[in-house]
PDB file of C-alpha atoms in Angstrom:
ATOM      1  CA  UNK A 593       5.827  39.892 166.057  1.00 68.00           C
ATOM      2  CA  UNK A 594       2.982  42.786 166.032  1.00 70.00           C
ATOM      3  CA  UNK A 595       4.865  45.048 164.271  1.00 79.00           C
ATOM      4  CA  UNK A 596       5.418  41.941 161.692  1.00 76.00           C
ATOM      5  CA  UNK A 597       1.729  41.147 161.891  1.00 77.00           C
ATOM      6  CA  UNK A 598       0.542  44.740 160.728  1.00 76.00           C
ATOM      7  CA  UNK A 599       3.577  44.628 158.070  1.00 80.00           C
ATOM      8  CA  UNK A 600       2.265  41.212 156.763  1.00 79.00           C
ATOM      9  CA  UNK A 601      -1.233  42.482 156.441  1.00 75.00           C
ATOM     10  CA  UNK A 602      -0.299  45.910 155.015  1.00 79.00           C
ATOM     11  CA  UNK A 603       1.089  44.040 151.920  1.00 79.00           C
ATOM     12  CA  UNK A 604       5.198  43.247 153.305  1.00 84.00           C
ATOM     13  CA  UNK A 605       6.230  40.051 151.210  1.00 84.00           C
ATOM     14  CA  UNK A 606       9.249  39.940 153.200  1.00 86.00           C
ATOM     15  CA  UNK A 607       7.280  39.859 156.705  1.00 81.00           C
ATOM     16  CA  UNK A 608       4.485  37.606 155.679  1.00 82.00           C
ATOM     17  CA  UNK A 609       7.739  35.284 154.472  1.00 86.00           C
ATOM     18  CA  UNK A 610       9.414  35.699 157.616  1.00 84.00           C
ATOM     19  CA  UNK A 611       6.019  34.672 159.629  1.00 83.00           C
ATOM     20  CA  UNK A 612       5.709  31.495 157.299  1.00 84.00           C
ATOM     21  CA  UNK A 613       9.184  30.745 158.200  1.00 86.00           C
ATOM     22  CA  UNK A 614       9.085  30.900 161.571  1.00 84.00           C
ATOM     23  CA  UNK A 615       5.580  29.602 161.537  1.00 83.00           C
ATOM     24  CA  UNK A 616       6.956  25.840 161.880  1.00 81.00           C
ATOM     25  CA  UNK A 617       8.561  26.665 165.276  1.00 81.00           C
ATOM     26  CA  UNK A 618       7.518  29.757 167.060  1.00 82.00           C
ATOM     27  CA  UNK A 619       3.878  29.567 168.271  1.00 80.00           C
ATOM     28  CA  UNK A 620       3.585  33.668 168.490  1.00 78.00           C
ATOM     29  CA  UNK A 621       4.895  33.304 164.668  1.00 82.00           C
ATOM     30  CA  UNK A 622       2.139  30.880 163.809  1.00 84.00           C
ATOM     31  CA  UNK A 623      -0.841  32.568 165.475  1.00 82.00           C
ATOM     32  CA  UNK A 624       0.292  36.140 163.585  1.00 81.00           C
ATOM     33  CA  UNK A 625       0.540  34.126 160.639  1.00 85.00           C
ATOM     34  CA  UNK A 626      -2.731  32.518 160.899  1.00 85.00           C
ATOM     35  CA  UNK A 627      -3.864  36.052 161.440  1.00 80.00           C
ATOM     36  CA  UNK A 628      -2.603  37.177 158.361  1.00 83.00           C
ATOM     37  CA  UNK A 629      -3.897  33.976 156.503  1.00 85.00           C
ATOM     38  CA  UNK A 630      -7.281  35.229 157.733  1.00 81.00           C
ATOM     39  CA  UNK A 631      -7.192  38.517 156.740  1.00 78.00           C
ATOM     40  CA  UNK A 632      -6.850  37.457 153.237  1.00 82.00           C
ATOM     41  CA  UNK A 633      -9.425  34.965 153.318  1.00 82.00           C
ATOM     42  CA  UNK A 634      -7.087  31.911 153.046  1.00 85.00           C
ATOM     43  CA  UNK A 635      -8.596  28.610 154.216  1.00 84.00           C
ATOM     44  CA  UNK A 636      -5.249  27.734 155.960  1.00 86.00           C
ATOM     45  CA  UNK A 637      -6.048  30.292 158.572  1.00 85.00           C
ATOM     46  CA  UNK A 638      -7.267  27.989 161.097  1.00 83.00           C
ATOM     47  CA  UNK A 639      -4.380  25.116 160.284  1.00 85.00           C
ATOM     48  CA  UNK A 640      -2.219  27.748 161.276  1.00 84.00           C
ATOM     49  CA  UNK A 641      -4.120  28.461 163.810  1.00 83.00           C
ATOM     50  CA  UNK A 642      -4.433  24.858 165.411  1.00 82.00           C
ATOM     51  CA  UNK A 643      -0.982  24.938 165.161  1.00 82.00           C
ATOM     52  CA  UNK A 644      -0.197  27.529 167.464  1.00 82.00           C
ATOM     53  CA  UNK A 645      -2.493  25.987 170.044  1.00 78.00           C
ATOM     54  CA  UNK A 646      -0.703  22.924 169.896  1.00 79.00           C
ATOM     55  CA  UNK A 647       2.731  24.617 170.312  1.00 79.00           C
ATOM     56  CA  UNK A 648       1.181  26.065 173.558  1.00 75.00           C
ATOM     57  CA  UNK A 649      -0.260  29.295 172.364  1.00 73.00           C
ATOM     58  CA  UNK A 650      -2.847  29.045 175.674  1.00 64.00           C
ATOM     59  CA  UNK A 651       0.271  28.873 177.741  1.00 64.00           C
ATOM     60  CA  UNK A 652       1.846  32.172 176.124  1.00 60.00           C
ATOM     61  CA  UNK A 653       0.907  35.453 177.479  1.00 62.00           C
ATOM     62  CA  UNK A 654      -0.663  38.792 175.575  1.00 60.00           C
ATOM     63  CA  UNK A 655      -2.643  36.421 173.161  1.00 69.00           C
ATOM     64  CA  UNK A 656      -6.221  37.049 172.700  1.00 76.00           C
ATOM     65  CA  UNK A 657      -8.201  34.423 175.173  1.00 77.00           C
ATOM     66  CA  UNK A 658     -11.678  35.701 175.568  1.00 83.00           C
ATOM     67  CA  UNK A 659     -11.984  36.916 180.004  1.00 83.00           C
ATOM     68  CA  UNK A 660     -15.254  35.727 179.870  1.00 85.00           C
ATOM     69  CA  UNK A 661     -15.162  32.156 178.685  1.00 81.00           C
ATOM     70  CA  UNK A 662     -11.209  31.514 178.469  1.00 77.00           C
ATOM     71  CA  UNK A 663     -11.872  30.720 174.658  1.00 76.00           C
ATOM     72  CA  UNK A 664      -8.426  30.983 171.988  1.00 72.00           C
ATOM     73  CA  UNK A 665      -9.856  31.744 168.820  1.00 72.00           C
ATOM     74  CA  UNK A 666      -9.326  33.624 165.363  1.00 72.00           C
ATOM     75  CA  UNK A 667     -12.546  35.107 165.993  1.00 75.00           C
ATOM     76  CA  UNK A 668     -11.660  36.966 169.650  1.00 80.00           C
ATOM     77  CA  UNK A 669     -12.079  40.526 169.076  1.00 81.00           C
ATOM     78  CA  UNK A 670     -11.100  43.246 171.918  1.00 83.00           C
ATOM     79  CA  UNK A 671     -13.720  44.826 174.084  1.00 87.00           C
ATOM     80  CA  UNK A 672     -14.393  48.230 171.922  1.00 85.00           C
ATOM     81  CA  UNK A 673     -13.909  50.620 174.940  1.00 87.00           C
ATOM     82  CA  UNK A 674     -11.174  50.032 176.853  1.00 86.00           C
ATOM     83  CA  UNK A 675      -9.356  48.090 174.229  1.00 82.00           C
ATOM     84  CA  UNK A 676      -7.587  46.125 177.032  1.00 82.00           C
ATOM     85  CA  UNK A 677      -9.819  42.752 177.331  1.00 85.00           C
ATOM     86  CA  UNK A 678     -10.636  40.317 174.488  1.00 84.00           C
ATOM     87  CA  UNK A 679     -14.484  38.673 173.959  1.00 88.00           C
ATOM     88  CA  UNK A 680     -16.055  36.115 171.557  1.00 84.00           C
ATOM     89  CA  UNK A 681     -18.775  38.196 171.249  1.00 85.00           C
ATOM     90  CA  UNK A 682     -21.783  39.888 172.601  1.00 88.00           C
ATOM     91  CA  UNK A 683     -22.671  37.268 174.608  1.00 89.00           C
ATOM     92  CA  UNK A 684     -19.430  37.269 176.598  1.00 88.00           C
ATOM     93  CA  UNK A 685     -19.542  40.189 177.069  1.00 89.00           C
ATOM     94  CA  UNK A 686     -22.695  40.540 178.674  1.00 90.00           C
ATOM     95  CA  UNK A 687     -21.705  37.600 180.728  1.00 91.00           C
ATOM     96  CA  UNK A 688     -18.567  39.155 181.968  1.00 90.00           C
ATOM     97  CA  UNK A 689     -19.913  43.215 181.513  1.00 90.00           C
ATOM     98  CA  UNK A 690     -20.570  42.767 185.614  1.00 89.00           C
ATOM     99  CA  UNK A 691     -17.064  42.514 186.514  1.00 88.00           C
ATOM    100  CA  UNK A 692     -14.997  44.070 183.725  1.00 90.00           C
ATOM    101  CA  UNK A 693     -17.491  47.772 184.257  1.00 87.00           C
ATOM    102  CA  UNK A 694     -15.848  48.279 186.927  1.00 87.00           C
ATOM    103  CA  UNK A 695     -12.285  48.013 185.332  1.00 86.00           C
ATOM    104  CA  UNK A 696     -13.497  49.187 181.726  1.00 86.00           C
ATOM    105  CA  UNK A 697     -12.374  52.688 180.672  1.00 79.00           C
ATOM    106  CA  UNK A 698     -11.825  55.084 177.721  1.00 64.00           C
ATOM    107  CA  UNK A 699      -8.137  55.793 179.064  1.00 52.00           C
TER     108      UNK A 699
END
């Protein structure tokens, strides 16, 4: 589903199709749709979204959940350096910059 993700975005008709389509049974489907819905500035985004959650997306793994405050969001972003954990924001991540320093890396 990434590879359909950055299709969707990049302009694909037939990916962001797909996505919709499978967007009605397939959590991962409906959070990369959302994502896409997002990226174009679509209000659905967070129906989509809510969606997901309710199929489970918390219980799936490799989605963005923020380490510091266990947050699922459209708006988790990953930490800049090691590109490995996902935050809210600035805030989380000076609440969690303690721990994840020691595991945080430009590798």
């Amino acid at each position: 589903y990434r590879v359909l993700d950055r299709k969707a975005r990049g302009g694909c008709r037939h990916a962001r199709e797909y996505l919709r389509e499978k967007a009605s049974t397939n959590a991962q489907a409906a959070y990369r749709f959302s994502r896409y819905l997002r990226s174009q500035g679509d209000v659905l985004a967070q129906e989509y979204f809510d969606r997901a959650r309710n199929m489970g997306l918390d219980n799936l793994r490799n989605f963005p959940i923020c380490a510091s405050c266990g947050n699922v969001g459209l708006d988790v972003s990953l930490c800049g350096r090691c590109r490995r954990k996902y935050f809210c924001g600035p805030a989380c991540i000076q609440k969690a910059w303690q721990v994840h320093r020691h595991e945080c890396s430009r590798s």
